[in-house]
Coordinates of C-alpha atoms in Angstrom, one line a residue:
Chain A
M1 CA 23.5 17.2 22.0
G2 CA 21.5 18.9 19.3
F3 CA 21.0 18.5 15.6
R4 CA 22.5 21.5 13.7
H5 CA 22.1 20.5 10.1
K6 CA 20.0 22.5 7.7
D7 CA 19.6 19.6 5.4
I8 CA 19.7 15.8 5.6
I9 CA 21.3 14.6 2.4
A10 CA 23.1 11.4 3.4
L11 CA 23.6 9.2 6.5
K12 CA 27.3 9.4 5.6
D13 CA 27.2 13.0 6.8
L14 CA 25.7 12.2 10.3
T15 CA 27.6 11.2 13.4
K16 CA 26.5 8.3 15.7
E17 CA 25.1 10.9 18.2
E18 CA 23.0 12.6 15.5
I19 CA 21.6 9.3 14.2
E20 CA 20.9 8.3 17.7
L21 CA 19.0 11.6 18.3
L22 CA 16.9 11.1 15.2
L23 CA 16.1 7.5 16.2
D24 CA 15.2 8.6 19.8
T25 CA 13.0 11.4 18.5
A26 CA 11.2 9.1 16.1
D27 CA 10.7 6.4 18.8
N28 CA 9.2 9.0 21.0
L29 CA 7.0 10.6 18.3
S30 CA 5.6 7.2 17.3
E31 CA 3.2 7.5 20.2
I32 CA 1.4 10.4 18.3
N33 CA 0.6 8.0 15.5
Q34 CA -1.3 5.7 17.9
R35 CA -3.6 8.5 19.2
D36 CA -7.2 9.3 18.1
I37 CA -6.1 12.9 17.2
K38 CA -2.8 12.2 15.4
K39 CA -1.6 15.8 15.3
V40 CA 0.7 18.1 17.2
P41 CA 1.1 21.9 16.5
T42 CA 5.0 21.8 16.3
L43 CA 5.4 23.0 12.6
R44 CA 2.3 25.1 12.4
G45 CA 2.8 27.7 9.7
K46 CA 5.7 25.9 8.1
T47 CA 5.3 24.7 4.4
V48 CA 6.8 21.4 3.2
I49 CA 7.1 20.8 -0.5
N50 CA 7.4 17.2 -1.6
L51 CA 9.1 17.4 -5.0
F52 CA 9.2 14.0 -6.6
Y53 CA 11.0 13.4 -9.8
E54 CA 10.5 9.7 -9.6
A55 CA 7.5 7.5 -8.9
S56 CA 6.8 6.9 -5.2
T57 CA 3.9 5.8 -3.2
R58 CA 5.1 5.1 0.3
T59 CA 7.9 7.6 0.7
R60 CA 5.9 10.5 -0.6
T61 CA 2.7 9.6 1.3
S62 CA 4.8 9.0 4.4
F63 CA 6.5 12.3 4.2
E64 CA 3.1 14.0 3.5
I65 CA 1.5 12.4 6.5
A66 CA 4.5 13.2 8.7
A67 CA 4.4 16.9 7.7
K68 CA 0.6 17.0 8.3
R69 CA 0.9 15.3 11.7
L70 CA 3.3 18.1 12.7
S71 CA 0.7 20.6 11.4
A72 CA 2.9 21.8 8.5
D73 CA 1.2 22.5 5.2
A74 CA 2.4 19.9 2.7
V75 CA 2.3 20.4 -1.0
N76 CA 3.1 17.6 -3.5
I77 CA 4.7 18.1 -6.9
T78 CA 5.4 15.2 -9.1
A79 CA 7.6 15.7 -12.2
S80 CA 5.1 14.2 -14.6
T81 CA 2.6 17.0 -13.8
S82 CA 5.1 19.8 -13.4
S83 CA 7.0 22.2 -15.7
V84 CA 9.9 19.6 -15.6
V85 CA 8.2 18.0 -18.6
K86 CA 8.4 21.3 -20.4
G87 CA 12.1 21.3 -20.0
E88 CA 12.7 23.4 -16.9
T89 CA 16.0 22.8 -15.2
L90 CA 16.4 21.8 -11.5
S91 CA 17.9 25.0 -10.7
D92 CA 15.0 27.1 -12.3
T93 CA 12.4 24.8 -10.6
A94 CA 14.2 25.3 -7.2
A95 CA 14.2 29.2 -7.7
N96 CA 10.6 29.2 -8.5
I97 CA 9.6 27.1 -5.6
L98 CA 11.8 29.1 -3.3
A99 CA 10.0 32.3 -4.4
M100 CA 6.9 30.7 -2.7
K101 CA 8.8 30.7 0.6
P102 CA 8.7 27.0 1.6
D103 CA 10.5 25.9 4.8
I104 CA 11.5 22.5 3.7
I105 CA 11.8 20.8 0.3
V106 CA 11.7 17.0 0.4
M107 CA 13.0 15.7 -3.0
R108 CA 13.4 12.5 -4.8
H109 CA 15.5 12.6 -7.9
S110 CA 17.0 10.0 -10.3
V111 CA 20.4 11.7 -10.3
S112 CA 22.8 11.0 -7.5
G113 CA 24.0 14.2 -5.9
A114 CA 21.0 16.3 -7.1
H115 CA 20.2 17.1 -3.5
E116 CA 23.5 18.4 -2.7
Y117 CA 23.3 20.7 -5.8
L118 CA 19.9 21.9 -4.7
A119 CA 20.8 22.4 -1.0
K120 CA 23.6 24.7 -2.0
R121 CA 21.2 26.9 -4.0
V122 CA 18.3 27.3 -1.6
S123 CA 18.0 28.9 1.8
C124 CA 15.3 26.4 3.0
S125 CA 16.0 22.9 4.3
V126 CA 16.4 20.0 1.9
I127 CA 15.7 16.4 2.8
N128 CA 16.8 13.6 0.5
A129 CA 14.0 11.2 -0.2
G130 CA 16.2 9.1 -2.5
D131 CA 18.8 10.2 -5.1
G132 CA 19.7 7.8 -7.8
A133 CA 21.8 5.0 -6.5
H134 CA 23.4 7.2 -3.8
E135 CA 21.4 7.4 -0.6
H136 CA 17.9 7.1 0.8
P137 CA 18.5 8.4 4.4
S138 CA 14.8 8.2 5.6
Q139 CA 14.7 4.5 4.6
G140 CA 18.0 3.8 6.4
L141 CA 16.8 5.5 9.5
L142 CA 13.4 3.7 9.6
D143 CA 15.2 0.4 9.0
M144 CA 17.6 1.1 11.9
L145 CA 14.6 2.2 14.1
T146 CA 12.8 -1.1 13.3
M147 CA 15.9 -3.1 14.2
R148 CA 16.5 -1.1 17.4
Q149 CA 12.9 -1.6 18.5
K150 CA 13.3 -5.4 18.0
F151 CA 16.7 -5.9 19.5
G152 CA 17.1 -2.9 21.8
K153 CA 20.4 -1.9 20.2
L154 CA 22.2 -1.7 16.9
A155 CA 25.8 -2.3 18.0
G156 CA 26.9 -5.9 17.5
L157 CA 23.9 -6.9 15.4
K158 CA 24.6 -9.1 12.3
V159 CA 22.7 -7.7 9.3
A160 CA 22.6 -9.4 5.9
I161 CA 21.8 -7.2 3.0
V162 CA 21.0 -9.3 0.0
G163 CA 20.4 -8.3 -3.7
D164 CA 21.2 -5.5 -6.1
I165 CA 23.8 -3.6 -3.9
T166 CA 25.1 -1.6 -6.9
H167 CA 21.8 0.1 -7.8
S168 CA 20.4 0.3 -4.2
R169 CA 20.4 3.6 -2.4
V170 CA 18.7 1.8 0.5
A171 CA 21.7 -0.5 0.8
R172 CA 24.1 2.4 0.8
S173 CA 22.2 4.4 3.5
N174 CA 22.0 1.3 5.7
I175 CA 25.7 0.5 5.3
Y176 CA 26.7 3.9 6.4
G177 CA 24.1 4.1 9.1
L178 CA 24.6 0.6 10.5
T179 CA 28.3 0.6 10.5
T180 CA 28.3 4.0 12.2
M181 CA 26.2 2.6 14.9
G182 CA 28.4 -0.5 15.3
A183 CA 26.5 -3.2 13.5
Q184 CA 28.1 -5.8 11.3
V185 CA 26.9 -5.8 7.7
F186 CA 27.2 -8.8 5.4
L187 CA 26.4 -8.3 1.8
A188 CA 25.4 -10.9 -0.8
G189 CA 24.3 -10.6 -4.4
P190 CA 25.2 -11.5 -8.0
P191 CA 28.8 -10.4 -8.7
T192 CA 27.4 -8.2 -11.5
M193 CA 25.4 -6.3 -8.8
M194 CA 28.3 -6.0 -6.3
P195 CA 30.3 -2.8 -6.6
P196 CA 34.1 -3.5 -6.3
G197 CA 35.7 -2.1 -3.2
I198 CA 32.4 -1.8 -1.2
E199 CA 34.3 -3.4 1.8
R200 CA 36.1 0.0 2.2
L201 CA 32.8 1.5 3.5
G202 CA 33.4 0.1 7.0
N203 CA 32.5 -3.0 8.9
V204 CA 31.2 -4.7 5.7
T205 CA 31.9 -8.3 4.6
V206 CA 31.1 -9.4 1.0
C207 CA 29.9 -13.0 0.8
K208 CA 29.9 -15.1 -2.3
D209 CA 27.0 -17.1 -1.1
M210 CA 23.7 -15.7 0.3
R211 CA 23.7 -18.5 2.9
E212 CA 26.9 -17.3 4.4
A213 CA 25.4 -13.8 4.9
V214 CA 22.2 -15.0 6.3
D215 CA 23.8 -17.6 8.6
Q216 CA 23.2 -16.6 12.3
A217 CA 22.0 -13.1 11.1
D218 CA 19.7 -11.0 13.3
V219 CA 18.3 -9.2 10.4
V220 CA 17.9 -10.3 6.8
M221 CA 17.3 -7.3 4.6
M222 CA 16.2 -8.1 1.0
L223 CA 16.5 -5.6 -1.7
R224 CA 14.2 -5.1 -4.7
I225 CA 15.5 -6.0 -8.1
Q226 CA 15.4 -2.6 -9.8
L227 CA 14.7 -3.5 -13.3
E228 CA 14.1 0.1 -14.1
R229 CA 17.7 1.0 -13.3
Q230 CA 19.6 -1.7 -15.1
G231 CA 20.0 -3.5 -18.4
K232 CA 18.9 -7.2 -18.5
T233 CA 22.6 -8.1 -19.1
L234 CA 23.2 -8.2 -15.3
L235 CA 21.0 -11.2 -14.8
P236 CA 20.7 -14.4 -16.9
S237 CA 17.0 -14.8 -15.7
M238 CA 14.7 -13.9 -12.9
R239 CA 14.3 -17.5 -12.1
E240 CA 18.0 -18.0 -11.6
Y241 CA 18.2 -14.9 -9.5
S242 CA 15.4 -16.1 -7.3
R243 CA 17.1 -19.5 -6.9
Y244 CA 20.4 -18.1 -5.7
F245 CA 19.5 -14.8 -4.1
G246 CA 15.7 -15.1 -3.2
L247 CA 14.8 -15.6 0.5
N248 CA 12.7 -18.8 1.1
P249 CA 11.9 -20.6 4.4
A250 CA 14.8 -22.9 4.0
V251 CA 17.4 -20.0 3.7
L252 CA 15.7 -18.0 6.5
A253 CA 16.0 -21.0 8.8
L254 CA 19.8 -20.4 8.8
A255 CA 19.4 -17.1 10.5
K256 CA 18.9 -16.7 14.1
K257 CA 15.5 -17.9 15.5
D258 CA 14.3 -14.5 16.4
A259 CA 15.7 -12.9 13.2
I260 CA 13.6 -10.4 11.4
V261 CA 13.1 -10.1 7.6
M262 CA 13.0 -6.6 6.1
H263 CA 12.4 -5.3 2.7
P264 CA 12.2 -1.5 1.5
G265 CA 9.2 -2.3 -0.8
P266 CA 7.6 -2.6 -3.2
I267 CA 8.2 -6.4 -3.1
N268 CA 8.6 -8.5 -6.3
R269 CA 6.9 -11.5 -4.7
G270 CA 8.4 -14.8 -5.8
V271 CA 11.6 -13.1 -6.9
E272 CA 13.6 -11.7 -4.0
L273 CA 11.1 -12.8 -1.4
A274 CA 8.9 -15.9 -1.3
S275 CA 5.4 -14.9 -0.6
S276 CA 5.3 -17.1 2.6
V277 CA 8.4 -15.2 3.9
A278 CA 7.0 -11.8 3.1
D279 CA 3.9 -12.6 5.2
C280 CA 5.5 -14.7 7.9
D281 CA 5.6 -13.8 11.7
Q282 CA 9.3 -12.7 11.3
S283 CA 8.5 -10.3 8.6
A284 CA 9.0 -6.6 9.8
I285 CA 8.0 -5.1 6.5
M286 CA 4.7 -3.4 7.7
K287 CA 6.5 -2.2 10.8
Q288 CA 9.0 -0.6 8.6
V289 CA 6.2 1.3 6.8
E290 CA 4.7 2.3 10.2
N291 CA 8.0 3.5 11.5
G292 CA 8.5 5.5 8.2
V293 CA 6.0 8.2 9.4
A294 CA 7.7 8.6 12.8
V295 CA 11.2 8.8 11.3
R296 CA 10.1 11.4 8.8
M297 CA 8.5 13.5 11.5
A298 CA 11.7 13.4 13.3
M299 CA 13.7 14.5 10.2
L300 CA 11.3 17.4 9.6
Y301 CA 11.4 18.5 13.2
H302 CA 15.1 18.5 13.4
V303 CA 16.0 20.1 10.1
C304 CA 13.6 23.0 10.7
G305 CA 15.7 25.7 12.2
G306 CA 19.1 23.9 11.6
E307 CA 22.0 25.7 10.2
P308 CA 24.1 25.1 7.0
V309 CA 27.0 22.9 7.6
E310 CA 30.4 24.6 6.9
Chain B
M1 CA 30.3 32.5 41.1
A2 CA 26.8 31.3 41.6
E3 CA 25.4 31.3 45.1
N4 CA 23.1 28.4 46.1
T5 CA 20.5 28.6 48.9
V6 CA 18.5 25.4 49.9
I7 CA 14.9 26.4 49.9
L8 CA 13.6 23.0 50.9
D9 CA 15.7 20.0 52.1
G10 CA 14.7 16.4 51.7
T11 CA 12.4 16.5 54.8
G12 CA 10.8 19.7 53.5
V13 CA 10.1 18.2 50.2
K14 CA 8.5 15.1 51.8
R15 CA 6.4 17.3 54.0
A16 CA 5.2 19.5 51.1
L17 CA 4.3 16.5 49.0
T18 CA 2.4 14.9 51.9
R19 CA 0.5 18.2 52.4
I20 CA -0.3 18.5 48.7
A21 CA -1.6 14.9 48.7
H22 CA -4.1 15.7 51.5
E23 CA -5.2 18.9 49.8
V24 CA -5.8 17.0 46.6
L25 CA -7.9 14.4 48.5
E26 CA -9.8 17.1 50.3
K27 CA -10.6 19.1 47.1
N28 CA -11.6 16.1 45.1
K29 CA -13.3 14.2 48.0
G30 CA -11.2 11.1 47.5
V31 CA -9.4 9.6 44.4
E32 CA -12.5 8.6 42.4
G33 CA -11.9 9.5 38.7
L34 CA -8.5 11.0 39.6
V35 CA -5.4 10.7 37.4
L36 CA -2.0 12.2 37.9
V37 CA 0.0 13.5 34.9
G38 CA 3.6 14.6 35.4
I39 CA 5.3 17.0 33.0
R40 CA 8.6 15.5 31.8
T41 CA 11.0 15.3 33.4
G42 CA 10.9 16.6 36.9
G43 CA 7.1 16.6 37.1
V44 CA 6.9 12.8 36.3
H45 CA 9.1 11.9 39.3
L46 CA 7.0 14.1 41.6
A47 CA 3.7 12.7 40.2
Q48 CA 5.0 9.2 41.1
E49 CA 5.8 10.4 44.6
L50 CA 2.4 12.1 44.9
G51 CA 0.7 9.0 43.5
A52 CA 2.5 6.8 46.2
R53 CA 1.3 9.2 49.0
L54 CA -2.3 9.2 47.7
S55 CA -2.3 5.4 47.6
E56 CA -0.9 5.1 51.1
I57 CA -3.6 7.4 52.5
E58 CA -6.5 6.1 50.6
G59 CA -5.3 2.5 50.0
V60 CA -6.3 2.8 46.2
E61 CA -3.8 2.9 43.4
V62 CA -4.0 6.3 41.5
P63 CA -3.0 6.1 37.8
V64 CA 0.1 8.1 37.0
G65 CA 1.1 9.2 33.4
A66 CA 3.7 11.4 31.8
V67 CA 3.4 14.1 29.3
D68 CA 6.1 15.6 27.1
I69 CA 5.5 19.1 26.0
T70 CA 8.4 19.6 23.5
M71 CA 6.1 19.3 20.4
Y72 CA 3.7 21.9 22.0
R73 CA 6.2 24.6 22.8
D74 CA 5.6 28.1 21.6
D75 CA 9.2 29.1 21.3
I76 CA 10.4 26.6 18.6
K77 CA 11.5 29.5 16.3
G78 CA 13.8 30.8 19.0
H79 CA 15.9 27.6 19.1
H80 CA 18.7 27.1 16.6
E81 CA 18.7 23.4 17.3
H82 CA 15.5 21.7 18.4
L83 CA 15.2 20.2 21.9
P84 CA 15.2 16.5 22.4
V85 CA 11.7 15.0 22.3
G86 CA 10.5 12.8 25.2
K87 CA 7.8 10.3 25.3
T88 CA 4.2 11.0 26.3
E89 CA 2.9 8.0 28.2
L90 CA -0.6 8.1 29.3
P91 CA -1.6 4.5 30.1
F92 CA -5.2 5.5 30.6
S93 CA -7.9 7.7 28.9
V94 CA -8.2 11.2 30.2
E95 CA -11.8 11.4 28.9
G96 CA -14.0 12.7 31.7
K97 CA -11.2 12.3 34.3
K98 CA -10.1 14.8 37.0
V99 CA -6.5 15.4 35.9
V100 CA -4.0 16.7 38.4
L101 CA -1.0 18.1 36.4
V102 CA 2.1 17.9 38.3
D103 CA 5.3 19.9 37.7
D104 CA 8.4 20.8 39.8
V105 CA 8.6 24.6 39.2
L106 CA 5.8 27.0 38.0
F107 CA 7.3 30.0 36.2
T108 CA 6.0 31.8 33.2
G109 CA 3.0 29.3 32.8
R110 CA 4.0 28.5 29.2
T111 CA 4.9 25.0 30.0
I112 CA 1.6 24.4 31.7
R113 CA -0.4 25.9 28.7
A114 CA 1.6 23.5 26.5
A115 CA 0.9 20.5 28.7
M116 CA -2.8 21.4 28.8
D117 CA -2.9 21.5 24.9
A118 CA -1.1 18.1 25.0
I119 CA -3.7 16.6 27.4
F120 CA -6.7 18.0 25.4
D121 CA -5.2 16.3 22.2
Q122 CA -5.8 13.0 24.1
G123 CA -9.3 13.6 25.2
R124 CA -11.5 15.9 27.2
P125 CA -11.0 15.6 31.0
S126 CA -13.7 16.9 33.3
C127 CA -11.2 19.2 34.9
I128 CA -7.5 19.9 35.1
Q129 CA -5.9 21.0 38.4
L130 CA -2.3 22.1 38.8
A131 CA 0.1 20.8 41.6
V132 CA 3.7 22.3 41.7
L133 CA 6.4 21.9 44.3
V134 CA 7.6 25.5 43.9
D135 CA 5.8 28.6 42.5
R136 CA 8.5 31.2 41.7
G137 CA 6.2 33.8 40.1
H138 CA 6.8 35.8 36.9
R139 CA 3.8 34.6 35.0
D140 CA 3.3 35.4 31.3
L141 CA -0.1 33.8 31.2
P142 CA -3.2 33.7 33.4
I143 CA -2.3 30.4 35.1
R144 CA -2.5 29.7 38.8
A145 CA -1.7 26.5 40.7
D146 CA -4.2 24.7 42.8
F147 CA -1.6 23.1 45.0
V148 CA 1.7 24.6 45.9
G149 CA 4.4 23.1 48.0
R150 CA 6.3 26.4 48.5
N151 CA 5.9 29.9 47.2
V152 CA 9.4 31.4 46.4
P153 CA 9.5 35.0 45.2
T154 CA 12.4 35.2 42.8
S155 CA 14.0 37.6 40.4
R156 CA 14.1 36.7 36.7
S157 CA 17.9 36.2 36.9
E158 CA 17.7 33.6 39.6
N159 CA 17.0 29.9 39.0
I160 CA 15.1 27.3 40.9
M161 CA 16.4 23.7 40.6
V162 CA 14.8 20.6 42.1
A163 CA 17.4 17.9 42.7
F164 CA 16.6 14.2 42.4
D165 CA 18.6 11.1 43.5
A166 CA 19.4 8.1 41.3
D167 CA 16.1 6.6 42.1
N168 CA 14.4 9.8 40.9
K169 CA 13.3 10.7 44.5
P170 CA 13.3 14.5 45.2
T171 CA 16.2 15.4 47.6
E172 CA 16.2 19.2 47.8
V173 CA 15.1 22.5 46.1
I174 CA 17.9 25.0 45.4
L175 CA 17.7 28.7 44.7
Q176 CA 20.7 29.6 42.3
K177 CA 21.6 33.3 42.5

C-alpha cells in the first residue's frame, strides 16, 4: 500500500490505510529525532517553501525542522515581509514561487480552500499547514499519533473535543481523521460555537454539557478560544466560558484514570485549561509538539513524488 | 510460469549460519566489542539467528540491532510512491565497535552502501564487516562480503528469495527463474 497523493490538503481526502501509513512512517521516523546527528539524506536537493500568511511559531518551525532533518532546503516566507502586503494575489505569488522550482509548498492561509486553489495551479506538491476554519491535517495526524502511542490503537477510543468547534480547523481534521480510524468523538462547547449538523461528519456525538463528553474519555482535547477569528458576541465573558468549558482537575477526574489531556497550542492558561492541568502528568501537550516534527517529516517524504489525484 | 529451485534447504541454511558464526569468531578473535546489525527485514532475522549461534559458542550475549535503509536509498526519484519506512533500532552505541552488518542477499551493493551511511550517522565504528546468506553477484559498487553462506551466480532476470517461517526463522533459499 503506497501513498499516491501529490498534495495533502485535508484528512477528509485520505483513506484509513493512507492515514495509517503516514502514522507508521512518522512513528518510525521519530527515532531520527532522538539521535545525536538528527539528519538523513532522503530529500537532498529538494526545496521546501514554507509560505505562511498567518502567524505561527510551532507549525512553521516544526515544518522547517522536518524539512531540514530530511536534508531538504527550507525557505520561509511570511506574508508580513512578502509582496502580499503590496497587494499581490495568491495566484501571482504562487506563479513567482513556482518559477524558482520548489518541490513542496507548505502553506498556511486564513481562507478555507486556499490550498485547493493553489494545488490546482502548481505542479509541485502542496501541504496544508492550516486553512481558515477548514482543516489542519498535520495537527490532526500528530494528535492521532500521540493517542496511538499512548493507547496502541485509535479504534474504539473515546475522544472528547471541547471548545470552539466552529472556528477550529484542528477539531475538523481530528473529527475526519479519528472517525475514519474508528474512534468515537464527543464534542462539547457553547451552542454559539457548535456548527449545526456537525453530527453528520461521522461517529460524532454533540454533548450539551462538557462533563458528559469528558466522562470516561480516553482523550480530552481542549481547543484554544480563537479571539482573532470571532466577534465577542459569541461569549458572554471569558470567566463564564472558563467555568463551563474550561478543564480543571475536578472535570478531568471524570475521564478514565489513564486519560491524556491534549491541546494544539498556544494555550490560554486559566481560560480553556487550568495551569495545573496543562502541566500535570496526564498532559500530552509537549509530546504533541515532539510528534509534530516526525509527522511533518512523514508528510514531506510521502508527497514528494506523489501524483495528482484525479 | 516462474520456475523455483531450492538453493539451500532448512538444514543448509542452519549449516551456513553456523559456519559464518565460526568465521566471525575466528576473524575477530572472539566477541569482544562485537555488535550485529541486521538490515530490515530479512537481515534482522538472520542477525538474530547469528547472534544466538555466537552466544551458544562463546557463552556471551552479542548485542543485535536493526537498521532500516529506506531513508538512505539512492533511487527515491525512481519511485512514484515512496516505500514504507521501517524503524532503525540500535539499542547500543556503534562508536568504536566492530559492526557485523547482516543481510540475506547481496546483489548490487547499493543496500549495503545505504546501510553503512545509516550506521555512520549513529557514530564511528572501528570497522564494519559484512555477512550475507547469499551472494548473487551483479555488483554496481565496490563492495564485497567478509562472510558468505553461499555464492550463487545468477542472471539479472532471476531472483533470490530467502523464506522465513512465522517465528522469523529462515527455512530455505529459493532461486526464481
